[in-house]
PDB file of N, CA and C in Angstrom:
ATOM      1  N   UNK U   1     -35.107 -38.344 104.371  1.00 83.00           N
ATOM      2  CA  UNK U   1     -34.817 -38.647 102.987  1.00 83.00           C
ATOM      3  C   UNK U   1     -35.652 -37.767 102.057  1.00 83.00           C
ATOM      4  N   UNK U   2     -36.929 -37.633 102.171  1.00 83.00           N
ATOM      5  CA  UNK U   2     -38.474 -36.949 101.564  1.00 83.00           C
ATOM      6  C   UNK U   2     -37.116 -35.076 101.527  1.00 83.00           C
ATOM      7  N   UNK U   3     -36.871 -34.935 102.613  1.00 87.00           N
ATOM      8  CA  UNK U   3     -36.650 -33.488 102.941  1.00 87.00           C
ATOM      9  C   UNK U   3     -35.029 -33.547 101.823  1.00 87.00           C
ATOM     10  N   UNK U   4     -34.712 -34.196 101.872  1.00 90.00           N
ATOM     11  CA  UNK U   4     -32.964 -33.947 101.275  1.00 90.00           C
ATOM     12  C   UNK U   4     -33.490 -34.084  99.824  1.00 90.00           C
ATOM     13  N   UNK U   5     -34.355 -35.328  99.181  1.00 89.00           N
ATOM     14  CA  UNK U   5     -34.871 -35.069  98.161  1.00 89.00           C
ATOM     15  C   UNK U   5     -35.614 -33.817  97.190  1.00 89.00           C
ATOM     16  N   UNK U   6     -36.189 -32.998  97.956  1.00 88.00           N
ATOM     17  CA  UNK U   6     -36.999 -32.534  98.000  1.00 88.00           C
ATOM     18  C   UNK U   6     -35.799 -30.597  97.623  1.00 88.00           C
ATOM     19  N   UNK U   7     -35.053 -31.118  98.785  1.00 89.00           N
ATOM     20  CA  UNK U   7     -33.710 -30.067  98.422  1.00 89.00           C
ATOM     21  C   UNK U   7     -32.866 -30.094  97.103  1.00 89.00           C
ATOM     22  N   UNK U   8     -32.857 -31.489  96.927  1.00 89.00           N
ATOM     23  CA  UNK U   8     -32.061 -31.862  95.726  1.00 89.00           C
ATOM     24  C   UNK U   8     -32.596 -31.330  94.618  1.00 89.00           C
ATOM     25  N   UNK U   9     -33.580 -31.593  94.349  1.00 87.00           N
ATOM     26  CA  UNK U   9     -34.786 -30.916  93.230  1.00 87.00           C
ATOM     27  C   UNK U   9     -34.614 -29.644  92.739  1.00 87.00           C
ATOM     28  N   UNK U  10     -33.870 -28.531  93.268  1.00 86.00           N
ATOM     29  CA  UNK U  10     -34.160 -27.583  93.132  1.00 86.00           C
ATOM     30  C   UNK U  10     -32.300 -27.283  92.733  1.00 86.00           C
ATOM     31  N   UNK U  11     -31.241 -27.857  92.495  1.00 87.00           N
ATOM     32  CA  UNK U  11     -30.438 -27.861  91.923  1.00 87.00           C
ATOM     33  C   UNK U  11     -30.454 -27.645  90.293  1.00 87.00           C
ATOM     34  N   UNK U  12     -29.322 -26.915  90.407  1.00 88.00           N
ATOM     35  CA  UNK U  12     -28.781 -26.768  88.601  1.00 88.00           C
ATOM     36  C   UNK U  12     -27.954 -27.417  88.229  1.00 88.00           C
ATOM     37  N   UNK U  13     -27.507 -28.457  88.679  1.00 92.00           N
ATOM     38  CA  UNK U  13     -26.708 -29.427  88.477  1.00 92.00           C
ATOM     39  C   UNK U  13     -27.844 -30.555  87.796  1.00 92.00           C
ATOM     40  N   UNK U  14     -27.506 -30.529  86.312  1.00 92.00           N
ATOM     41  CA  UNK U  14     -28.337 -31.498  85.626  1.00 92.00           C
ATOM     42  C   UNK U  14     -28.367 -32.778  86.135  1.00 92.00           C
ATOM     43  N   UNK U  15     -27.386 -33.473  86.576  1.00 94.00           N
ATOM     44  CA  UNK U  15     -27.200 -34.749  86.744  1.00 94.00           C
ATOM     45  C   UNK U  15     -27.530 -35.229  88.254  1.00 94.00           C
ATOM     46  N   UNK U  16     -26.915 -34.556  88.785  1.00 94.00           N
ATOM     47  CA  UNK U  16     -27.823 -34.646  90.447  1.00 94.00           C
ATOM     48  C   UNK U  16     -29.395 -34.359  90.314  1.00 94.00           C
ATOM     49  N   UNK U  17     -29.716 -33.385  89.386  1.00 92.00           N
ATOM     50  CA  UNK U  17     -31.370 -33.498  89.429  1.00 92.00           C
ATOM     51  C   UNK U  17     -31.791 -34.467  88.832  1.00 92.00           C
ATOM     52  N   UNK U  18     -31.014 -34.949  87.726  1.00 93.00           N
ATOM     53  CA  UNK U  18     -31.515 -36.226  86.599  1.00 93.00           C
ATOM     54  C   UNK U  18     -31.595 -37.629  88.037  1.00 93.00           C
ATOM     55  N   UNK U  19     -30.300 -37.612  88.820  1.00 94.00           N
ATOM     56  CA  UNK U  19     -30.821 -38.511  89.990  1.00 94.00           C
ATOM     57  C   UNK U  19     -31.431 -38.443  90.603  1.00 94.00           C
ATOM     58  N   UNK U  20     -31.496 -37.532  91.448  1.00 92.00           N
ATOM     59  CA  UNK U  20     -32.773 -37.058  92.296  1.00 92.00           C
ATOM     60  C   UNK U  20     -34.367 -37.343  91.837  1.00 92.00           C
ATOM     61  N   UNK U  21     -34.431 -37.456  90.387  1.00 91.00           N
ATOM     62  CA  UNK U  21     -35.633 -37.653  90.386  1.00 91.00           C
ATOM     63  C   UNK U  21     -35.738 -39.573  89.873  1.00 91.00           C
ATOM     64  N   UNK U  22     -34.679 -39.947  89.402  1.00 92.00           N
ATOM     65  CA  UNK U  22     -34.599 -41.486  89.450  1.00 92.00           C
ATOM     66  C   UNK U  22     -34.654 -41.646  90.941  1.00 92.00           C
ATOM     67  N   UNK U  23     -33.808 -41.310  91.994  1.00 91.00           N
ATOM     68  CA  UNK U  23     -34.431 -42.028  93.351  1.00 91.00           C
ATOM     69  C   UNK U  23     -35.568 -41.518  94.038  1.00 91.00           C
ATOM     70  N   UNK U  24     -36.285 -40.801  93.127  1.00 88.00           N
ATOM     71  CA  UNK U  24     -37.691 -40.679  94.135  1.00 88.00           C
ATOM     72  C   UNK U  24     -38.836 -41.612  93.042  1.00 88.00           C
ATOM     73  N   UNK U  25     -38.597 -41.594  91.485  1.00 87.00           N
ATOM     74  CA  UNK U  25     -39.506 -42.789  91.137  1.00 87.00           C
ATOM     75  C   UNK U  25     -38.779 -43.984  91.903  1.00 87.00           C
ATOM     76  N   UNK U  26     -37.632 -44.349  92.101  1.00 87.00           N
ATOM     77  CA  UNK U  26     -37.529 -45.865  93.015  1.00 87.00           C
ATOM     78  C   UNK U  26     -37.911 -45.758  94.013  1.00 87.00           C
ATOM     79  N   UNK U  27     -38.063 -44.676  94.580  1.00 85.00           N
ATOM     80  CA  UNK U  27     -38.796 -44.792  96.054  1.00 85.00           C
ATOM     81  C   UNK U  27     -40.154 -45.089  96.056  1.00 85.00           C
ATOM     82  N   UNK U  28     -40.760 -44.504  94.865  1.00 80.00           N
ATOM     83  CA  UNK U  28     -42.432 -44.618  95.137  1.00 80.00           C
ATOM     84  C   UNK U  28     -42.717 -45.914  94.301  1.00 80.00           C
ATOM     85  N   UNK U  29     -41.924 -46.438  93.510  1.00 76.00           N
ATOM     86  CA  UNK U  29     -41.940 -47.939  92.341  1.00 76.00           C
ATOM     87  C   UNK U  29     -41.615 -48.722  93.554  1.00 76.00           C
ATOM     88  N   UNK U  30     -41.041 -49.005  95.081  1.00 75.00           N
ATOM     89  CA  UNK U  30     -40.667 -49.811  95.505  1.00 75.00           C
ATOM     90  C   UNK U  30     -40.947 -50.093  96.747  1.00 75.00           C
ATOM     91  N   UNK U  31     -41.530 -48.842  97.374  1.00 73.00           N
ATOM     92  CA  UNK U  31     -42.376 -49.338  98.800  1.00 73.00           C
ATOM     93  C   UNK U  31     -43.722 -48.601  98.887  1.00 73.00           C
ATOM     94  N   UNK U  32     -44.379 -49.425 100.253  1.00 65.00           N
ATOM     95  CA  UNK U  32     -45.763 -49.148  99.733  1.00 65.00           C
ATOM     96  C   UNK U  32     -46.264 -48.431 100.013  1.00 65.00           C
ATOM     97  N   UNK U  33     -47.064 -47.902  99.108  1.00 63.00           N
ATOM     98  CA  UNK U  33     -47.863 -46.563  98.602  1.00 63.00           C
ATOM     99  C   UNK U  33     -48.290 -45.417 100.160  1.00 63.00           C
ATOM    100  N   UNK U  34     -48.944 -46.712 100.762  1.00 66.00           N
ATOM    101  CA  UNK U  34     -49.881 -46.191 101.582  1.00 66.00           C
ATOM    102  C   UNK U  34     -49.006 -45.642 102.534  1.00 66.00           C
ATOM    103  N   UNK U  35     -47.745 -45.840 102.895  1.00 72.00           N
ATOM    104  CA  UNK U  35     -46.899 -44.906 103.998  1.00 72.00           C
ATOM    105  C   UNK U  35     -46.211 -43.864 102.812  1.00 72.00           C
ATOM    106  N   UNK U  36     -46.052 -43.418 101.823  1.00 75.00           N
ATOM    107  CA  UNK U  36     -45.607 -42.191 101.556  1.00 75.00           C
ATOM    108  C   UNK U  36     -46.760 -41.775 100.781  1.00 75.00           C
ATOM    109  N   UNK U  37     -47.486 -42.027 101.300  1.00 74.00           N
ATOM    110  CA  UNK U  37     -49.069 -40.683 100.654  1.00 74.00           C
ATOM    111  C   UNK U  37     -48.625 -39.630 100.429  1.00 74.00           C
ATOM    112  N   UNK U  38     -48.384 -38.924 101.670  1.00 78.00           N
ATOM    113  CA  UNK U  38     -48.609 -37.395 101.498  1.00 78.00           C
ATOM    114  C   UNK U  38     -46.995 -37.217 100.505  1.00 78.00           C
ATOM    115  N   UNK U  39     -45.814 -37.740 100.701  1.00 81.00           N
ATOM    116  CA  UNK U  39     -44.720 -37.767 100.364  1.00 81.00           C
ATOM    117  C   UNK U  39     -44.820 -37.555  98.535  1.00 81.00           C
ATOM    118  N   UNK U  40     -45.519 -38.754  98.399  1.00 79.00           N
ATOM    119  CA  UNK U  40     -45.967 -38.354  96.317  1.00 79.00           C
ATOM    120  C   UNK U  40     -46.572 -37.397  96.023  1.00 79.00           C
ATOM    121  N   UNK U  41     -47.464 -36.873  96.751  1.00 78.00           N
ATOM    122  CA  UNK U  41     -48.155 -35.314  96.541  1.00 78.00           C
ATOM    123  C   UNK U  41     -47.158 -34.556  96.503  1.00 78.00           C
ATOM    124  N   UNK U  42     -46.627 -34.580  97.555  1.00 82.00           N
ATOM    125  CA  UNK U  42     -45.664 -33.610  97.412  1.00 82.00           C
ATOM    126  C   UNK U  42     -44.225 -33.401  96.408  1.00 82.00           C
ATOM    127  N   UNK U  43     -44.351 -34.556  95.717  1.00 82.00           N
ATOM    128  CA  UNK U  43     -42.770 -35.164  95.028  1.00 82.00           C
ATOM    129  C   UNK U  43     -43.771 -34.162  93.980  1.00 82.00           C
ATOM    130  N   UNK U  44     -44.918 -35.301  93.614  1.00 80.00           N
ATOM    131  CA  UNK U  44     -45.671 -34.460  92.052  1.00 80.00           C
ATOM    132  C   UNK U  44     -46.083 -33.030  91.856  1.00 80.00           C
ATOM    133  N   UNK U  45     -45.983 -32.680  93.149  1.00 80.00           N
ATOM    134  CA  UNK U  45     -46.762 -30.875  92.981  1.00 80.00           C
ATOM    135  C   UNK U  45     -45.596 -30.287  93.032  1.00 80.00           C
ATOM    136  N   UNK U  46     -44.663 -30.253  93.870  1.00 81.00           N
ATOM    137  CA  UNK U  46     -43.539 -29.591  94.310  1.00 81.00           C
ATOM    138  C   UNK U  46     -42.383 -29.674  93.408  1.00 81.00           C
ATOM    139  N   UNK U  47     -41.869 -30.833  92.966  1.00 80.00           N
ATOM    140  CA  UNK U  47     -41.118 -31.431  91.882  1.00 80.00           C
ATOM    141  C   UNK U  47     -41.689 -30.978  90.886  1.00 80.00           C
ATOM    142  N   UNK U  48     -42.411 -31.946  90.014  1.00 77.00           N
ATOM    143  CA  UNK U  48     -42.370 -32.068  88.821  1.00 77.00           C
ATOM    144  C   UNK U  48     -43.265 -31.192  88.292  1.00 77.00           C
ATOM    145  N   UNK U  49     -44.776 -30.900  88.538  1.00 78.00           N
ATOM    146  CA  UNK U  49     -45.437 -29.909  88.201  1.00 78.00           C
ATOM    147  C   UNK U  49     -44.825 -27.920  88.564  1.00 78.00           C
ATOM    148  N   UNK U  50     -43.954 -28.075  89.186  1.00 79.00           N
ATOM    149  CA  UNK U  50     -43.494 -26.759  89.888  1.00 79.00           C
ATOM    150  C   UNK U  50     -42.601 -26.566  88.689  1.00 79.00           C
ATOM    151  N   UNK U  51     -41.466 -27.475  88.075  1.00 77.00           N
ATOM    152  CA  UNK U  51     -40.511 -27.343  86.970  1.00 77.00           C
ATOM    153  C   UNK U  51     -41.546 -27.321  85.567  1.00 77.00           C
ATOM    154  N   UNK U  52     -42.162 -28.071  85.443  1.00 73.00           N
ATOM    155  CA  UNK U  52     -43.280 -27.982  84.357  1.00 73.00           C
ATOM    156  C   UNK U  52     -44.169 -26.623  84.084  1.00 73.00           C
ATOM    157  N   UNK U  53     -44.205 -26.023  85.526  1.00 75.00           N
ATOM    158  CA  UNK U  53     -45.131 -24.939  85.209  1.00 75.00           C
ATOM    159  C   UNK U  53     -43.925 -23.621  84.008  1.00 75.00           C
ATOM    160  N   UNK U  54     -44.796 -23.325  83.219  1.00 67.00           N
ATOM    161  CA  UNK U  54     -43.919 -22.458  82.427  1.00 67.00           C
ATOM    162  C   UNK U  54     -43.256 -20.942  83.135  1.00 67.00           C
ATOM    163  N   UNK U  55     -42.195 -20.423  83.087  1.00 60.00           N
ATOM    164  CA  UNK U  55     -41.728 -19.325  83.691  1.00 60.00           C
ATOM    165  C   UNK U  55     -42.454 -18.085  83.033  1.00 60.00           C
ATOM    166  N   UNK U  56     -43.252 -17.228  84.172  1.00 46.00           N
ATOM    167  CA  UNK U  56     -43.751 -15.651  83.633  1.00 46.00           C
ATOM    168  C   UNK U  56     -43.021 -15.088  82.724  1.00 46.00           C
ATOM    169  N   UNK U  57     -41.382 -15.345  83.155  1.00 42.00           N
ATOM    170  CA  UNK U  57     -40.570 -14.153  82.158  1.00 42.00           C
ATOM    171  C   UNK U  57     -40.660 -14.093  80.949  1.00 42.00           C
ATOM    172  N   UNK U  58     -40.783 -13.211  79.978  1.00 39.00           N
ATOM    173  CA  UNK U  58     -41.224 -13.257  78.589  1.00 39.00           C
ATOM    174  C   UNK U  58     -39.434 -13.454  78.113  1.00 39.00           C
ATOM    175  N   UNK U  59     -39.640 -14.577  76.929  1.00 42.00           N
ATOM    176  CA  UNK U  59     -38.800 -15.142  76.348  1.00 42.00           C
ATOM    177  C   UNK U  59     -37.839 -14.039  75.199  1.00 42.00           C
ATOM    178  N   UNK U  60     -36.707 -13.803  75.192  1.00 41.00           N
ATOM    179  CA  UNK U  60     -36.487 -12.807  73.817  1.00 41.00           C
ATOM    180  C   UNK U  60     -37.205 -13.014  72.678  1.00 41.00           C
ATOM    181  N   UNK U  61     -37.204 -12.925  71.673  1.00 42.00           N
ATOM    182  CA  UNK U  61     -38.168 -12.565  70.527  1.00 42.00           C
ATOM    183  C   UNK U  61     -36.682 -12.567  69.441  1.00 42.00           C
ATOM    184  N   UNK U  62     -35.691 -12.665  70.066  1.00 45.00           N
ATOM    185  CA  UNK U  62     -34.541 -12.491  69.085  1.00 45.00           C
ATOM    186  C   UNK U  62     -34.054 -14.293  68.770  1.00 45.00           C
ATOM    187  N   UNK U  63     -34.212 -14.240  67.270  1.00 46.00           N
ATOM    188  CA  UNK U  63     -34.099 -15.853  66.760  1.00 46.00           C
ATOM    189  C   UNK U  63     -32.383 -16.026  66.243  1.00 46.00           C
ATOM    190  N   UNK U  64     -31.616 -15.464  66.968  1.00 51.00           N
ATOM    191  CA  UNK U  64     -30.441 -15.761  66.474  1.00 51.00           C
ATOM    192  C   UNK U  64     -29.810 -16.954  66.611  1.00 51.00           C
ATOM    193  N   UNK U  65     -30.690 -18.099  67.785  1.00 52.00           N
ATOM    194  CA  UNK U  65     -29.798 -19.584  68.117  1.00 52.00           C
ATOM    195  C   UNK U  65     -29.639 -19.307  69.460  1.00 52.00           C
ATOM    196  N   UNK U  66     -29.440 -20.394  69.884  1.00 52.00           N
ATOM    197  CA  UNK U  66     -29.234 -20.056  71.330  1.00 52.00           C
ATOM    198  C   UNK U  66     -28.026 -19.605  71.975  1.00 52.00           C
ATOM    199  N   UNK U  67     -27.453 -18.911  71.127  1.00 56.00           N
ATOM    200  CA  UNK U  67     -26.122 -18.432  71.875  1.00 56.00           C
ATOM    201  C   UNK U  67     -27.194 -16.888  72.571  1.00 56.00           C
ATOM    202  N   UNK U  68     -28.152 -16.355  71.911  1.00 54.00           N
ATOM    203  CA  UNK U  68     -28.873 -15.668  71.949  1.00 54.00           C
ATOM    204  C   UNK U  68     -29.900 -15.185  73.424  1.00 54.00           C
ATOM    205  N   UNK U  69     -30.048 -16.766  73.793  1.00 61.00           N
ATOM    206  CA  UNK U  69     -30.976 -17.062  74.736  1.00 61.00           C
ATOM    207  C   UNK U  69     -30.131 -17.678  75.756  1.00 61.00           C
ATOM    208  N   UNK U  70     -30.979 -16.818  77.380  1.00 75.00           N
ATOM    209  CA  UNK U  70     -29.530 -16.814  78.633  1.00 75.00           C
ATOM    210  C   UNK U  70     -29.527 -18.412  78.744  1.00 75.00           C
ATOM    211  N   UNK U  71     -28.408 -18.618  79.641  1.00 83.00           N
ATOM    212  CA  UNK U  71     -28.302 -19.599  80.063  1.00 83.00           C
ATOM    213  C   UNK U  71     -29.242 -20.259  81.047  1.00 83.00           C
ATOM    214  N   UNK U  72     -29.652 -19.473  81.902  1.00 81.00           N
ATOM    215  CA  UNK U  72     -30.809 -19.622  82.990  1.00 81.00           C
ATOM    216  C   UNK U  72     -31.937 -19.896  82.353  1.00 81.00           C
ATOM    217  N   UNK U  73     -32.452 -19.728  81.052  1.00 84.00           N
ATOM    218  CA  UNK U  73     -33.890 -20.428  80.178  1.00 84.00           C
ATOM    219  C   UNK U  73     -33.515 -21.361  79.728  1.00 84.00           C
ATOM    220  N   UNK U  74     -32.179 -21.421  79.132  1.00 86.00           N
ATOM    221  CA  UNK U  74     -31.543 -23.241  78.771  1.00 86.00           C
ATOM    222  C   UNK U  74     -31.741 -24.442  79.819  1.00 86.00           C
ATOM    223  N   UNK U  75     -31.430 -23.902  81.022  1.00 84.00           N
ATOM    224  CA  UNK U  75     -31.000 -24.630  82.064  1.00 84.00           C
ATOM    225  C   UNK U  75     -32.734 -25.391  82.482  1.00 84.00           C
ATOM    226  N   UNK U  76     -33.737 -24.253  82.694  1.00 85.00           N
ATOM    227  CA  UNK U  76     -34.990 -24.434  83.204  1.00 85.00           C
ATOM    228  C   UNK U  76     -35.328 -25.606  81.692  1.00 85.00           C
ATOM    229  N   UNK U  77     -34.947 -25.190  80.470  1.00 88.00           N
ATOM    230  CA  UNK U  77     -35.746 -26.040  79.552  1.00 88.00           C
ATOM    231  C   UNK U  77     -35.628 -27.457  79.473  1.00 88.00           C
ATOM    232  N   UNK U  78     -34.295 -27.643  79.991  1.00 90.00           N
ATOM    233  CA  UNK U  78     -33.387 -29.065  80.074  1.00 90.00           C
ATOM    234  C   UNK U  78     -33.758 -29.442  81.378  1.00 90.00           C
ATOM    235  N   UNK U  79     -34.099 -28.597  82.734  1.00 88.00           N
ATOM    236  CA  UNK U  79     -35.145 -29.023  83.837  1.00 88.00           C
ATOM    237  C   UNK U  79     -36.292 -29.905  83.225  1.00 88.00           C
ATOM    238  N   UNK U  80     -37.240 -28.730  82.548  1.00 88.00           N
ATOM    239  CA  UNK U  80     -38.191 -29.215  82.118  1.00 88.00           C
ATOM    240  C   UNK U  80     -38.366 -30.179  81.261  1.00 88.00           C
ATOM    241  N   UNK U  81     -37.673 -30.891  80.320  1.00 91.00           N
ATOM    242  CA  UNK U  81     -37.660 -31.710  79.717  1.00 91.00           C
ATOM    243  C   UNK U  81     -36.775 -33.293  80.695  1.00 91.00           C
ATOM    244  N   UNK U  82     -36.521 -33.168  81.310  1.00 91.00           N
ATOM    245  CA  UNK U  82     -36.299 -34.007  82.666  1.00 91.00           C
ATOM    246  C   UNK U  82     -37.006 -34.715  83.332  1.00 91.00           C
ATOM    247  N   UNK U  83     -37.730 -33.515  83.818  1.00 89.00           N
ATOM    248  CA  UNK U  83     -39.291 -33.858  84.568  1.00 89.00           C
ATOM    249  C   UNK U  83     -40.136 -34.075  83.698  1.00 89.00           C
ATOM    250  N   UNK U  84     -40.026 -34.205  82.658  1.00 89.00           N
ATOM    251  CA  UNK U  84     -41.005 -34.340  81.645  1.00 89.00           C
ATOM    252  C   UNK U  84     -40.982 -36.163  81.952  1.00 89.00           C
ATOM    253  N   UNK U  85     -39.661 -36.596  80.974  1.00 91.00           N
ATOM    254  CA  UNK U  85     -39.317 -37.479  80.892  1.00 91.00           C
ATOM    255  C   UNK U  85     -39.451 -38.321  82.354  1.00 91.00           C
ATOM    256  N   UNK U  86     -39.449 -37.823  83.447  1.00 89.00           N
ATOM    257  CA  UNK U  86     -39.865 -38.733  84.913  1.00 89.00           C
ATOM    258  C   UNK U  86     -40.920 -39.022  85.331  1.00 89.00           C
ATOM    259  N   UNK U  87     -41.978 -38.042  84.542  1.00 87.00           N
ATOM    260  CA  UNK U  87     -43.025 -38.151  85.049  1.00 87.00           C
ATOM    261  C   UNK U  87     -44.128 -38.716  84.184  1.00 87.00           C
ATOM    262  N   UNK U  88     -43.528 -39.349  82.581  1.00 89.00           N
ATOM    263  CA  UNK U  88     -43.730 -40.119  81.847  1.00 89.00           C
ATOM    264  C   UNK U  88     -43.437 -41.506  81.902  1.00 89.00           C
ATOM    265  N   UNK U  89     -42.359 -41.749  82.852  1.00 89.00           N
ATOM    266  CA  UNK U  89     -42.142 -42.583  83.710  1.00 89.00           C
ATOM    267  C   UNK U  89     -42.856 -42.986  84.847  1.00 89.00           C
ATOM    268  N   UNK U  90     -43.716 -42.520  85.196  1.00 83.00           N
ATOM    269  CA  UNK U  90     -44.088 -42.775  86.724  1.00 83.00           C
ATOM    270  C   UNK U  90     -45.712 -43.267  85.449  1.00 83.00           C
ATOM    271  N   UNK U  91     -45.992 -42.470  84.278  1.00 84.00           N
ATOM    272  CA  UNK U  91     -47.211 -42.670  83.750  1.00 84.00           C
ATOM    273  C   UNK U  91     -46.988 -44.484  83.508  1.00 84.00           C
ATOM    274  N   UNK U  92     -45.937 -44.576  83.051  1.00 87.00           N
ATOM    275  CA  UNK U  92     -45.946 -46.188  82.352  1.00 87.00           C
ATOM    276  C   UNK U  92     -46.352 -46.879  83.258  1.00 87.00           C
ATOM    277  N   UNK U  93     -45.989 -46.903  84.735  1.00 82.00           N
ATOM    278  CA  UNK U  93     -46.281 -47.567  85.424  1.00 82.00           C
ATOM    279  C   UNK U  93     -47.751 -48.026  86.250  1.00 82.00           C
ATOM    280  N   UNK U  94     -48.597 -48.941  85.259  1.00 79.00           N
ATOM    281  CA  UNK U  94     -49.963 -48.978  85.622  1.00 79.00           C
ATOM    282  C   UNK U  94     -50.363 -49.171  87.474  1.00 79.00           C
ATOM    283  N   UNK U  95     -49.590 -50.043  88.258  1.00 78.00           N
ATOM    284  CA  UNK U  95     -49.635 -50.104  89.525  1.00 78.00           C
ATOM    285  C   UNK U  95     -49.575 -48.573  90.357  1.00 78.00           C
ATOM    286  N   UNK U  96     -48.749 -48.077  90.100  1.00 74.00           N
ATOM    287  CA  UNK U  96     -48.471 -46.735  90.467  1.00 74.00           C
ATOM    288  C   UNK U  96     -49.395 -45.969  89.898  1.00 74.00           C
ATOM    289  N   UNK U  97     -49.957 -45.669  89.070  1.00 72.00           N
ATOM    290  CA  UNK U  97     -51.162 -44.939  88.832  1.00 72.00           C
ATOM    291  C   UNK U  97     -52.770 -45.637  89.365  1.00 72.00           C
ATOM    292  N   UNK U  98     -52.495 -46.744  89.251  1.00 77.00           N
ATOM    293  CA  UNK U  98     -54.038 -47.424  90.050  1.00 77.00           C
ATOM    294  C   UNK U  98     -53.443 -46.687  91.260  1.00 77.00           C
ATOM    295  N   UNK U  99     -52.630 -46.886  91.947  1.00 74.00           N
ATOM    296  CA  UNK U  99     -52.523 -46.415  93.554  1.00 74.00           C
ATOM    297  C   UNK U  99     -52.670 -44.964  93.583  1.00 74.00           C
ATOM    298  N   UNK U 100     -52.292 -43.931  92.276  1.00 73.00           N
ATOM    299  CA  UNK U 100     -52.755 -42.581  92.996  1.00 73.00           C
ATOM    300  C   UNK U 100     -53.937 -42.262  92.622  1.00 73.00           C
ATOM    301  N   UNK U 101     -55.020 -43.025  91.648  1.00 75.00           N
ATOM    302  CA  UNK U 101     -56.270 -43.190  92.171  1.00 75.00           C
ATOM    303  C   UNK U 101     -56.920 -43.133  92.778  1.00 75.00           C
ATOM    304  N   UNK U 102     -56.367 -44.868  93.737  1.00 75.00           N
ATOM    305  CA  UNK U 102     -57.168 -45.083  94.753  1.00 75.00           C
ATOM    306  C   UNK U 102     -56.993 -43.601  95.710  1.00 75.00           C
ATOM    307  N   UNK U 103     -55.435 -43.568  96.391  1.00 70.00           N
ATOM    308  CA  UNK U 103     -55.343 -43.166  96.896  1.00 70.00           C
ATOM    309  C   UNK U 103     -55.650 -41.997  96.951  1.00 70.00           C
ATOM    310  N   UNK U 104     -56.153 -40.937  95.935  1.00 68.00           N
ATOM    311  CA  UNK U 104     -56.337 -39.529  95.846  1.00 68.00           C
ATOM    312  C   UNK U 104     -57.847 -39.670  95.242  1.00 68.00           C
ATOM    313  N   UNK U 105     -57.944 -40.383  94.359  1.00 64.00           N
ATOM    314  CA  UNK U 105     -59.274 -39.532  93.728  1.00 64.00           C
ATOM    315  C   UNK U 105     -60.454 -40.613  94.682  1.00 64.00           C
ATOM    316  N   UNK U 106     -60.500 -41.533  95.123  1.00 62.00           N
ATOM    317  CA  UNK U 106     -61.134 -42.424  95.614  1.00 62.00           C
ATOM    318  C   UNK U 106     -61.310 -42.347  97.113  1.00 62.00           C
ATOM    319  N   UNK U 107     -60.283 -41.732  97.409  1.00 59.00           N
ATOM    320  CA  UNK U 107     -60.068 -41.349  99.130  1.00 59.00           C
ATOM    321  C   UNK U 107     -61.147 -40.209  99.929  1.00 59.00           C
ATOM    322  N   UNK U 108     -62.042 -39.880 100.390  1.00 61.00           N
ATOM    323  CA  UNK U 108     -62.988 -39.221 100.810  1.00 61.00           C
ATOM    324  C   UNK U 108     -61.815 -38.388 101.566  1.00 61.00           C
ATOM    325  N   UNK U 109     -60.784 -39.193 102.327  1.00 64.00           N
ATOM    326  CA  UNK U 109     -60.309 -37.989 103.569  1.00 64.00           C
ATOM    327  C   UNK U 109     -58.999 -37.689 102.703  1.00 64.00           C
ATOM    328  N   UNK U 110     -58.885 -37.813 101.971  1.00 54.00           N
ATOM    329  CA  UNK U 110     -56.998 -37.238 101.218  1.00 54.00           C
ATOM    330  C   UNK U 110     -57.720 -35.803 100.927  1.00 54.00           C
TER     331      UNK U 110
END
């Protein structure tokens, strides 16, 4: 499931990614923490921080509107504002953040 998810993520299909990342917060909102450890590291680094990180390519400089600007920087921005929005989601959730706490910053062997 971790691996097909994980594939899904990396789609340009807005709406399959908009799901993809609703069934991996229900996955980590609904079973327990301690068997998908390594699985949320990897959702948060790989997922959401990987789409968040900003793209090297330098942006045009031409302000005509976005008919202007490719489709492939539209697409990443509407990524990024996605994962934005999921991972503002995963913030609301005080249980889920006590657990990547414990589990990461509190953990001697993580």
């Amino acid at each position: 499931l971790c691996k097909n998810l994980l594939c899904l993520s990396t789609t340009e299909d807005l709406v399959l990614f908009t799901l993809t990342l609703r069934v991996i917060f229900n996955l980590f909102h609904g079973v327990n923490k301690d068997f998908l450890k390594v699985q949320l590291e990897v959702f948060l680094t790989s997922v959401h921080l990987r789409i968040l990180v900003p793209n090297t390519a330098p942006i045009s400089s031409n302000t005509k509107g976005l008919s202007s600007i490719p489709t492939k920087q539209i697409l990443e921005q509407q990524q990024r504002e996605i994962a934005l929005e999921s991972l503002v989601e995963f913030c609301h959730e005080p249980a889920l953040m006590m657990d990547i706490y414990l589990n990461y910053d509190c953990d001697l062997n993580c």
